[in-house]
mmCIF file of C-alpha atoms in Angstrom:
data_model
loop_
_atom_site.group_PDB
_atom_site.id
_atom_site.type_symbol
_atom_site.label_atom_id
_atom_site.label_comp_id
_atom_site.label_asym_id
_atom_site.label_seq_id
_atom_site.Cartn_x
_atom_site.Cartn_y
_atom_site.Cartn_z
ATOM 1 C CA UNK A 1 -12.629 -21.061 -22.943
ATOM 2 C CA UNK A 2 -15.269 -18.339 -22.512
ATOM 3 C CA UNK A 3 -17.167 -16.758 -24.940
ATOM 4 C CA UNK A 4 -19.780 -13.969 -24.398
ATOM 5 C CA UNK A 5 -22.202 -12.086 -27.313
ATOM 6 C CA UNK A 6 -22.280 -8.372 -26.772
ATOM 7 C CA UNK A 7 -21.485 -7.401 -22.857
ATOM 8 C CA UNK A 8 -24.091 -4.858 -21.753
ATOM 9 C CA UNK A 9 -22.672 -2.002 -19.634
ATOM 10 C CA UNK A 10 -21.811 -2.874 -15.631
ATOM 11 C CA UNK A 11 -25.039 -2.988 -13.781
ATOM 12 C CA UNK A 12 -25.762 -1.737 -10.148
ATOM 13 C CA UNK A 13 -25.942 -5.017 -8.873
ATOM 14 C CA UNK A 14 -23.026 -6.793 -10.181
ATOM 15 C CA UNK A 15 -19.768 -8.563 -8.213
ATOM 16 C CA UNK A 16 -16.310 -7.040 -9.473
ATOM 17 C CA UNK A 17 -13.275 -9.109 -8.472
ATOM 18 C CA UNK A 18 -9.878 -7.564 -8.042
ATOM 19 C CA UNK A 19 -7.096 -10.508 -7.985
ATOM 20 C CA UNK A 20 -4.385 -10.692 -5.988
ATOM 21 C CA UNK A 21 -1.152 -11.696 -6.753
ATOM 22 C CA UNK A 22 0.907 -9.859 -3.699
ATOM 23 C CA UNK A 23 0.913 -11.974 -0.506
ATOM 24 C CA UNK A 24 1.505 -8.648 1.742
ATOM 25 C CA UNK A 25 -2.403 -7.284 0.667
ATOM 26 C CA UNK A 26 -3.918 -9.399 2.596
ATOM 27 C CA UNK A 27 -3.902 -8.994 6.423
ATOM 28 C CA UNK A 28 -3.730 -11.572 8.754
ATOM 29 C CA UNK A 29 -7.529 -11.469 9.928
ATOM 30 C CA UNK A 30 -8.252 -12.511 5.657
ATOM 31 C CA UNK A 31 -9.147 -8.855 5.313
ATOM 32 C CA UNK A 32 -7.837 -6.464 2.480
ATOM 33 C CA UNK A 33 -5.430 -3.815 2.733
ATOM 34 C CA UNK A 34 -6.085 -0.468 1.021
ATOM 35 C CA UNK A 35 -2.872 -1.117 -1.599
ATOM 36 C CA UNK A 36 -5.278 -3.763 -3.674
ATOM 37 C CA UNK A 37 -7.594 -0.761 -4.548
ATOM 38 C CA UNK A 38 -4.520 1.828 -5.621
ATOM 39 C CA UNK A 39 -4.770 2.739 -8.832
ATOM 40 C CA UNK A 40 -1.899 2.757 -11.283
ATOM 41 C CA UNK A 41 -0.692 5.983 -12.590
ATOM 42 C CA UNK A 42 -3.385 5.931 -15.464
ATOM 43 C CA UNK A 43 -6.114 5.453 -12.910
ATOM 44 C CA UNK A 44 -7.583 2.730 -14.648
ATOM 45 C CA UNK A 45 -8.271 0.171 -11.903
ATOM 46 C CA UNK A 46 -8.352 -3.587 -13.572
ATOM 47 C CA UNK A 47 -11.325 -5.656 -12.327
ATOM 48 C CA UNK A 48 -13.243 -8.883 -13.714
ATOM 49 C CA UNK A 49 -16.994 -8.627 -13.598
ATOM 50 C CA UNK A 50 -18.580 -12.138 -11.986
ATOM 51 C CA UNK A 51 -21.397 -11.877 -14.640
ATOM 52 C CA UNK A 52 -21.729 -15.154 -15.930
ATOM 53 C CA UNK A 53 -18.728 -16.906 -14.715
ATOM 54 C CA UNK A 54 -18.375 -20.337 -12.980
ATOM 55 C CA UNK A 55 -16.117 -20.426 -9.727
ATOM 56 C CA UNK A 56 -13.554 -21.904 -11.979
ATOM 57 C CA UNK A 57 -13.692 -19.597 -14.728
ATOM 58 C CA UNK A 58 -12.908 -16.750 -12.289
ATOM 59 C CA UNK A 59 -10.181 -18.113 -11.044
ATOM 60 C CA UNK A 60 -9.090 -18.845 -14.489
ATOM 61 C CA UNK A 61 -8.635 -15.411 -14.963
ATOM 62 C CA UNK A 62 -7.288 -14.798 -12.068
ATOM 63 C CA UNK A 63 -4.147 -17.121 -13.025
ATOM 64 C CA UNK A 64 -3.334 -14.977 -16.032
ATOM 65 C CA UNK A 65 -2.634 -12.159 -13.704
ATOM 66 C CA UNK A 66 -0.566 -14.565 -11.178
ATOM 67 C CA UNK A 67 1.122 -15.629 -14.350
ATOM 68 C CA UNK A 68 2.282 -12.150 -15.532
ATOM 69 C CA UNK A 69 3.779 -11.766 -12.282
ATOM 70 C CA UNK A 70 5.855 -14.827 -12.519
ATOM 71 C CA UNK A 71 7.028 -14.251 -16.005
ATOM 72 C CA UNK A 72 9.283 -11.739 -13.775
ATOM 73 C CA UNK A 73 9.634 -13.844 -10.124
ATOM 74 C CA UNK A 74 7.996 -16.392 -8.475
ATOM 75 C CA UNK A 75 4.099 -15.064 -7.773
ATOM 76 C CA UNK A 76 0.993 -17.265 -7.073
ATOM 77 C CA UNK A 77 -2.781 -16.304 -7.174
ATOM 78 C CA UNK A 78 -3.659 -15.686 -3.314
ATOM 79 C CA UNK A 79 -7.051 -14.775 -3.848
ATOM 80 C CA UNK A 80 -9.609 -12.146 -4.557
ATOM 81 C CA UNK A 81 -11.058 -9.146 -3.530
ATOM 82 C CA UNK A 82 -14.998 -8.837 -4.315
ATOM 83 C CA UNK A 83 -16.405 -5.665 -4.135
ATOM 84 C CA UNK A 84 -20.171 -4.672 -5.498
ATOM 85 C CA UNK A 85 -20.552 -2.168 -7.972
ATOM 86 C CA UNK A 86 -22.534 -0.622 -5.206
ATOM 87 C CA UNK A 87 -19.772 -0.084 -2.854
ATOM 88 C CA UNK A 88 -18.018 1.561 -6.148
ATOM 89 C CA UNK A 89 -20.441 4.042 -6.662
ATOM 90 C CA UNK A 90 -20.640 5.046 -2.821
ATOM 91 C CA UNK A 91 -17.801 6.142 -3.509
ATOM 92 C CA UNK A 92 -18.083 8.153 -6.563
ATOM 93 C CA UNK A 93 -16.810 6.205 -8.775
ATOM 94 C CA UNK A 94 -17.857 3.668 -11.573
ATOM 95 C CA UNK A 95 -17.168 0.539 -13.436
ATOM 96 C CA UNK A 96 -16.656 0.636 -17.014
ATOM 97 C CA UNK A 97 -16.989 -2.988 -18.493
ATOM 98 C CA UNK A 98 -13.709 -2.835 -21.054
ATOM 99 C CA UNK A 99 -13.411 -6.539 -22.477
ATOM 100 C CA UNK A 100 -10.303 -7.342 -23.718
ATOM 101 C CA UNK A 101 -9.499 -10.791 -25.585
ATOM 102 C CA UNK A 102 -8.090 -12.770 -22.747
ATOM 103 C CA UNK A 103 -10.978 -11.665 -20.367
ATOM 104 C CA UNK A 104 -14.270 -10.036 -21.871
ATOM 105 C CA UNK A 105 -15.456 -9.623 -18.268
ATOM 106 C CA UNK A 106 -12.429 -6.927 -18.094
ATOM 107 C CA UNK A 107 -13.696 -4.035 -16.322
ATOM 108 C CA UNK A 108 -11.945 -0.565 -14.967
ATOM 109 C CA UNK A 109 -13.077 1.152 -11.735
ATOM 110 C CA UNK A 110 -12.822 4.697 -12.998
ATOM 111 C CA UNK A 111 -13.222 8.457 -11.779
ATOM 112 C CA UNK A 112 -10.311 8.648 -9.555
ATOM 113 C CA UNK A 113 -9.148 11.834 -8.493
ATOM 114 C CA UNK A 114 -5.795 12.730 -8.789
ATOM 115 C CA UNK A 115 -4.730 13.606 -5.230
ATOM 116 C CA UNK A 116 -3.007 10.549 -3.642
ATOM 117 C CA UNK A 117 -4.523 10.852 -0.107
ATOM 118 C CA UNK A 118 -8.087 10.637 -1.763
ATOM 119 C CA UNK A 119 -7.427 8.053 -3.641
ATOM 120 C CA UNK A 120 -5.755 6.339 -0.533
ATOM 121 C CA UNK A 121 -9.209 6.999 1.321
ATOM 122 C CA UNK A 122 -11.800 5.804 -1.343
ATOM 123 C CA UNK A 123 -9.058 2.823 -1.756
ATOM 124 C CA UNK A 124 -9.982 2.222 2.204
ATOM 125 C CA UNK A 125 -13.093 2.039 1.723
ATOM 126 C CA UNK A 126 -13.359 -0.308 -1.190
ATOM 127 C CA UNK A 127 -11.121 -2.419 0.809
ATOM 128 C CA UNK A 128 -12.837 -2.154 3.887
ATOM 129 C CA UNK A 129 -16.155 -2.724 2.144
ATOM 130 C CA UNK A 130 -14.575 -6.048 0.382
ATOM 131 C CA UNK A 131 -14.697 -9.640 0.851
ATOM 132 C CA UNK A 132 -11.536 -11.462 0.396
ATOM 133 C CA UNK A 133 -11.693 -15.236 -1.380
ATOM 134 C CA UNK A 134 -8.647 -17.034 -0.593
ATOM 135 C CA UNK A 135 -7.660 -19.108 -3.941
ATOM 136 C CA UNK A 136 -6.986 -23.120 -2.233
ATOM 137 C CA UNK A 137 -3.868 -24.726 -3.068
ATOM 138 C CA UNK A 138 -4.343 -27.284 -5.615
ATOM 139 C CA UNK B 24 18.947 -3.841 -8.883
ATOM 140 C CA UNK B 25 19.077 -4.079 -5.316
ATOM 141 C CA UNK B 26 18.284 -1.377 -2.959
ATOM 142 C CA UNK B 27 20.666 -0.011 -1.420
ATOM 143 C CA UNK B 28 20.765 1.200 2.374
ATOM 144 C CA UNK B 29 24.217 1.511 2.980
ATOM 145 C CA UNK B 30 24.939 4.223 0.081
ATOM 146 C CA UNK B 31 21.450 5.941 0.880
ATOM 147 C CA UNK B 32 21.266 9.214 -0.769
ATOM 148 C CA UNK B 33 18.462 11.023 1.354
ATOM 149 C CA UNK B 34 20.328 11.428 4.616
ATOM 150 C CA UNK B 35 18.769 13.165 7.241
ATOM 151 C CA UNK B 36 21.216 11.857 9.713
ATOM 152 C CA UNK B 37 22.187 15.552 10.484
ATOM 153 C CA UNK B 38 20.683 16.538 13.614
ATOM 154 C CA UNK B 39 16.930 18.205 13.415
ATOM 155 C CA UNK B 40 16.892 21.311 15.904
ATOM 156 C CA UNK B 41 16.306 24.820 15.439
ATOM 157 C CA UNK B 42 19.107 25.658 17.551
ATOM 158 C CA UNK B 43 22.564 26.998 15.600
ATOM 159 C CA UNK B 44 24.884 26.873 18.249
ATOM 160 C CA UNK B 45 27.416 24.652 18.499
ATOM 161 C CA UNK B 46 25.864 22.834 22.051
ATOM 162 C CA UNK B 47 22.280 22.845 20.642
ATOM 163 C CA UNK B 48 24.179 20.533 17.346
ATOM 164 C CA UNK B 49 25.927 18.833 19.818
ATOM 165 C CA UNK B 50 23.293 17.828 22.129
ATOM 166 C CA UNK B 51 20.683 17.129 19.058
ATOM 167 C CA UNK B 52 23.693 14.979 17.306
ATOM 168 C CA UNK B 53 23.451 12.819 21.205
ATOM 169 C CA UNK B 54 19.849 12.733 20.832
ATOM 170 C CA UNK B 55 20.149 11.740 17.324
ATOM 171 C CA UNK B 56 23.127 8.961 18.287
ATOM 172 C CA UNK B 57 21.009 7.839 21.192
ATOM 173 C CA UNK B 58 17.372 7.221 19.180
ATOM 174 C CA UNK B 59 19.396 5.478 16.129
ATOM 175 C CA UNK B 60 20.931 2.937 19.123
ATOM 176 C CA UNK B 61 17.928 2.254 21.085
ATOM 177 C CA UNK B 62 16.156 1.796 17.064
ATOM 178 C CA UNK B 63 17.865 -1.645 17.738
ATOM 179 C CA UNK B 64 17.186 -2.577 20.799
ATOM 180 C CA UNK B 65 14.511 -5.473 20.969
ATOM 181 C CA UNK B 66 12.424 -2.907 23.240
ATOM 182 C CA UNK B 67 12.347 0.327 22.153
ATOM 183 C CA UNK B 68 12.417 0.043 18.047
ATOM 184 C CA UNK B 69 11.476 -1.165 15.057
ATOM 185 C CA UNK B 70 15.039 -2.746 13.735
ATOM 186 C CA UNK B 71 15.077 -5.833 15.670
ATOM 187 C CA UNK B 72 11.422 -6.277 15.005
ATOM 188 C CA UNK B 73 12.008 -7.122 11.556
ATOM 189 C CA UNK B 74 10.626 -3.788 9.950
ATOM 190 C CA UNK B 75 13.775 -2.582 7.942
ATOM 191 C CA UNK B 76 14.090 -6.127 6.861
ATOM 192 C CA UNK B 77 10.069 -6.023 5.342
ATOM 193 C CA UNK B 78 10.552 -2.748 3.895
ATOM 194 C CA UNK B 79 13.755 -3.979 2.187
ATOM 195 C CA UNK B 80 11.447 -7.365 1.510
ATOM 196 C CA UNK B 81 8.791 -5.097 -0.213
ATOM 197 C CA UNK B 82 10.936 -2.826 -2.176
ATOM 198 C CA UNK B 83 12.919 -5.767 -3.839
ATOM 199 C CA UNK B 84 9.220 -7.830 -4.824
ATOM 200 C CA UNK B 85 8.203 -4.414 -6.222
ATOM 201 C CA UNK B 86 11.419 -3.515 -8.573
ATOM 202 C CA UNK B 87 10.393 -4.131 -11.822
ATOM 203 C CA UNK B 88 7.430 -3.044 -13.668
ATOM 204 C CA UNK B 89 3.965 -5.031 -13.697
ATOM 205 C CA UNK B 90 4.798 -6.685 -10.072
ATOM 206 C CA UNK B 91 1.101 -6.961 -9.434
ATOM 207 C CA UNK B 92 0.410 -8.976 -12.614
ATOM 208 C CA UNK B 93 -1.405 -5.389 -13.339
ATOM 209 C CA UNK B 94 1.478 -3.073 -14.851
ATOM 210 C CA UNK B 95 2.292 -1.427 -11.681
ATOM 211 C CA UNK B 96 5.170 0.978 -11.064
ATOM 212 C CA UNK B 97 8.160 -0.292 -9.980
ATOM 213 C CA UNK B 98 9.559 1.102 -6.362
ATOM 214 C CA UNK B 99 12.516 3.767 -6.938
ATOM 215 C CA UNK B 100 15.824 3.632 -4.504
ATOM 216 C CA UNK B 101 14.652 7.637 -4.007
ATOM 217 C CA UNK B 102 10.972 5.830 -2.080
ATOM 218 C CA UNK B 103 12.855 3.529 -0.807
ATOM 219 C CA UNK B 104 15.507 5.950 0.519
ATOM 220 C CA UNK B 105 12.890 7.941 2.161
ATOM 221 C CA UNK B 106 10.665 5.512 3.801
ATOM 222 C CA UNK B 107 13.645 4.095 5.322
ATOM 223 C CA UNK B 108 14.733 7.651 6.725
ATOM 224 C CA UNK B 109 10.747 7.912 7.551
ATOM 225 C CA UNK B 110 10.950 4.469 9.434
ATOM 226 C CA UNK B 111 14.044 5.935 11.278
ATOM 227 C CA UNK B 112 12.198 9.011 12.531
ATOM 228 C CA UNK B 113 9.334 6.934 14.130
ATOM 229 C CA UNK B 114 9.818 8.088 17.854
ATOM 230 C CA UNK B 115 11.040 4.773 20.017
ATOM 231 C CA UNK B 116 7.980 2.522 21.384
ATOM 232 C CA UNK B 117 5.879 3.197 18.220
ATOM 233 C CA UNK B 118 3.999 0.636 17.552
ATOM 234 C CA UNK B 119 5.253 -1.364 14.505
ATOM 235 C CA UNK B 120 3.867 -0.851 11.134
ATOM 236 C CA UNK B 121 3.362 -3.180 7.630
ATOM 237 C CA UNK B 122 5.429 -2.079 5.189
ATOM 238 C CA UNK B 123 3.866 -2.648 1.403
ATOM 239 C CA UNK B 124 4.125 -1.694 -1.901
ATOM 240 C CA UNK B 125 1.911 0.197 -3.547
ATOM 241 C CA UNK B 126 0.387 0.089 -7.373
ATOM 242 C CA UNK B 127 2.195 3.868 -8.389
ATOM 243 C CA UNK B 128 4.994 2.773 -7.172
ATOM 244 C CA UNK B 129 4.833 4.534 -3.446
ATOM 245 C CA UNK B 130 6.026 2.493 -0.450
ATOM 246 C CA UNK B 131 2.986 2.428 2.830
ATOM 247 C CA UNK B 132 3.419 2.029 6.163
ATOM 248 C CA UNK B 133 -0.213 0.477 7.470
ATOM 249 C CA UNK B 134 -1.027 0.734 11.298
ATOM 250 C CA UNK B 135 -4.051 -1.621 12.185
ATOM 251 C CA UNK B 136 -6.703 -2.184 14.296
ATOM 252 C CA UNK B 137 -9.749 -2.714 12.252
ATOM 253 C CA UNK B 138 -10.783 -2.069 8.598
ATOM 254 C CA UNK B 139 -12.730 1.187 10.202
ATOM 255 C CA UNK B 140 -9.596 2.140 11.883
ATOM 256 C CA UNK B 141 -6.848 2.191 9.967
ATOM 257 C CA UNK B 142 -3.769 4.250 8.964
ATOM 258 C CA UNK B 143 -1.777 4.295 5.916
ATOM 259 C CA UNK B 144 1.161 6.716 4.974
ATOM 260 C CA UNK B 145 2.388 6.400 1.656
ATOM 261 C CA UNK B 146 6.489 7.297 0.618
ATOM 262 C CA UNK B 147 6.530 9.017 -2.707
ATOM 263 C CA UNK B 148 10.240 9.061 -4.723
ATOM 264 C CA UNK B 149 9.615 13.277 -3.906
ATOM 265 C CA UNK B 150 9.454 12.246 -0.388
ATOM 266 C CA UNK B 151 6.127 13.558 0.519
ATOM 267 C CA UNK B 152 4.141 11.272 2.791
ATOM 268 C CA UNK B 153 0.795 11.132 1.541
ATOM 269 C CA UNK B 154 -1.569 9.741 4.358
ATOM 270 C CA UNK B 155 -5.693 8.764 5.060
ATOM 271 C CA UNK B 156 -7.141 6.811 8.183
ATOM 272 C CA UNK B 157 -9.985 5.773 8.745
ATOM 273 C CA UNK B 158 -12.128 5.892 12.138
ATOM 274 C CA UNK B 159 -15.473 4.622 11.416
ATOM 275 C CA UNK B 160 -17.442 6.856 9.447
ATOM 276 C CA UNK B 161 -14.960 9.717 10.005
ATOM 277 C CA UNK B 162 -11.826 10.145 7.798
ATOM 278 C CA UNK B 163 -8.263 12.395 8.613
ATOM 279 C CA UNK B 164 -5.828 12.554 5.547
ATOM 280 C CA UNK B 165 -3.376 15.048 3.910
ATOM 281 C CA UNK B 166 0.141 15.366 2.660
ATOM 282 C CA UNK B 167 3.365 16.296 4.432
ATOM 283 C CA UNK B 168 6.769 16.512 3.293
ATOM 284 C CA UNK B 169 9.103 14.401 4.954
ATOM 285 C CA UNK B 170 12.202 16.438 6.347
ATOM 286 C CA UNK B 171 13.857 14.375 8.541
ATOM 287 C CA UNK B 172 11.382 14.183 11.468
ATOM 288 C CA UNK B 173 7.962 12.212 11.740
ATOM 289 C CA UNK B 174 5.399 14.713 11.048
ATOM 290 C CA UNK B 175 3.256 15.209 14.264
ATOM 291 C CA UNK B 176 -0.011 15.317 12.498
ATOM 292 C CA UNK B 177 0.989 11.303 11.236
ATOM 293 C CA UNK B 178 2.525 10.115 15.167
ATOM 294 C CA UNK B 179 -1.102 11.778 16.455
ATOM 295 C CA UNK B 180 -3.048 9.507 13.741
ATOM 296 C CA UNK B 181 -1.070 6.441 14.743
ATOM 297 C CA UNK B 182 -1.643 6.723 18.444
ATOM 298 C CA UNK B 183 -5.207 7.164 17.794
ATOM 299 C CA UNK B 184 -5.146 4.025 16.125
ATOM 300 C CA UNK B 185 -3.593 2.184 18.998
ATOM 301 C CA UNK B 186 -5.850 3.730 21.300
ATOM 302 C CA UNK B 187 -7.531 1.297 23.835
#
């Protein structure tokens, strides 16, 4: 379980994890493919702030989003991307902390513009800029 | 649903050449013949490499909404149809891509070297092919509409990346 008070707003020097749930994001060298940072159509980008959070409790999270894949077909949790709110706003964007009940860490990487080849470049760069975390077998 | 290759509904099997007369459609119909058979040769394409069979691969994991555990789009048959076609076009002894799919629902094609050089053309269900790569600190990217033939602005990019 994890509780937080109040969240304060995403500072400069925070971690922001973007699980992954699709085998085919993550290269052969453990890097991150560009398709990790795409944003949906709403250009809301899901992330999970590390403020506060164990190891465990991060990849806690990270399960729910492995598990909404299976509800549908077989998925596992292959990792994480972490990328610093830094490397965001080099790119003109920002993090918006957005807690939601299952995950008050809940962030969105907003400020995307709409054309798709920008958004493919700035997604290059937060991937390129990422480290991935392989998630261990149990 | 399954996608569906054999009953594709973007064909641009017809030969591309600016020529009307009935030898230039008869030799670009050869050429056409000749690039689809040599596409399976070990060699020269991409089929027996196993990149239809990926594309087909990452179409089907993509086909229903929320297949990133995020609420992603799910991959139309018209994306589909049109990276296939796009996949087709790739002039023989191009080096083989990674086929993915993408958040909005867009199929990419991903041409590697390093995470500072990298290419990735995206299939929309319009059939535009949205593209960006990366070369250090420098950046090429734009959109062209697919019409049969691999843009030469996207074959340029990729041979760049493959550059020694």
């Amino acid at each position: 379980m994890i509780a937080f008070g109040p969240l304060p707003q995403v500072a400069a020097d925070e971690l922001l994890a973007r699980f992954v749930a699709v085998e085919k994001w993550i290269r052969a060298d453990n890097t991150i493919r560009q398709d990790a940072f795409i944003p949906p159509r709403d250009l809301n980008l899901s992330v999970t702030r590390h403020r506060l959070l164990s190891e465990e409790q991060l990849w806690e999270i990270g399960q729910t989003v492995a598990n909404a894949v299976s509800q549908k077909q077989p998925a596992r949790l292959f990792g994480r991307a972490d990328v610093s709110v830094a490397a965001v706003a080099k790119t003109a964007l920002r993090a918006e902390a957005v807690p939601v009940a299952a995950n008050p860490n809940h962030a969105h990487i907003i400020g995307w513009p709409q054309d798709k080849p920008k958004q493919k470049f700035i997604a290059q760069q937060l991937a390129a800029a990422a480290t991935f975390v392989a998630k261990k077998p149990l | 649903m399954n996608f569906d290759t054999a009953n594709a509904r973007v064909d641009f099997r017809a030969p591309a050449t600016q020529g009307a007369s009935e030898v230039a459609l008869f030799v670009a119909a050869q050429l056409q013949a000749n690039r689809l058979h040599f596409q399976s040769s070990y060699t020269f394409g991409c089929k027996s490499r196993g990149v239809f069979d990926d594309l087909f691969a990452a179409a089907e994991s993509a086909r229903e909404a929320g297949w990133d555990g995020y609420g992603a789009e799910p991959v139309s048959q018209d994306a589909y149809d049109y990276a296939y076609r796009f996949l087709e076009s790739l002039p023989l002894g191009t080096p083989s891509p990674v086929v993915t799919a993408e958040p909005d629902g867009q199929l990419a094609f991903e041409w590697y070297a390093s995470p500072y050089r990298t290419l990735s053309v995206s299939v929309s269900r319009e059939g535009d092919l949205h593209y960006s790569a990366l070369f250090g600190p420098s950046n090429a990217r734009g959109t062209e509409v697919f019409l049969g033939e691999a843009p030469k602005p996207i074959l340029d990019l990729i041979r760049r990346v493959h550059a020694a």
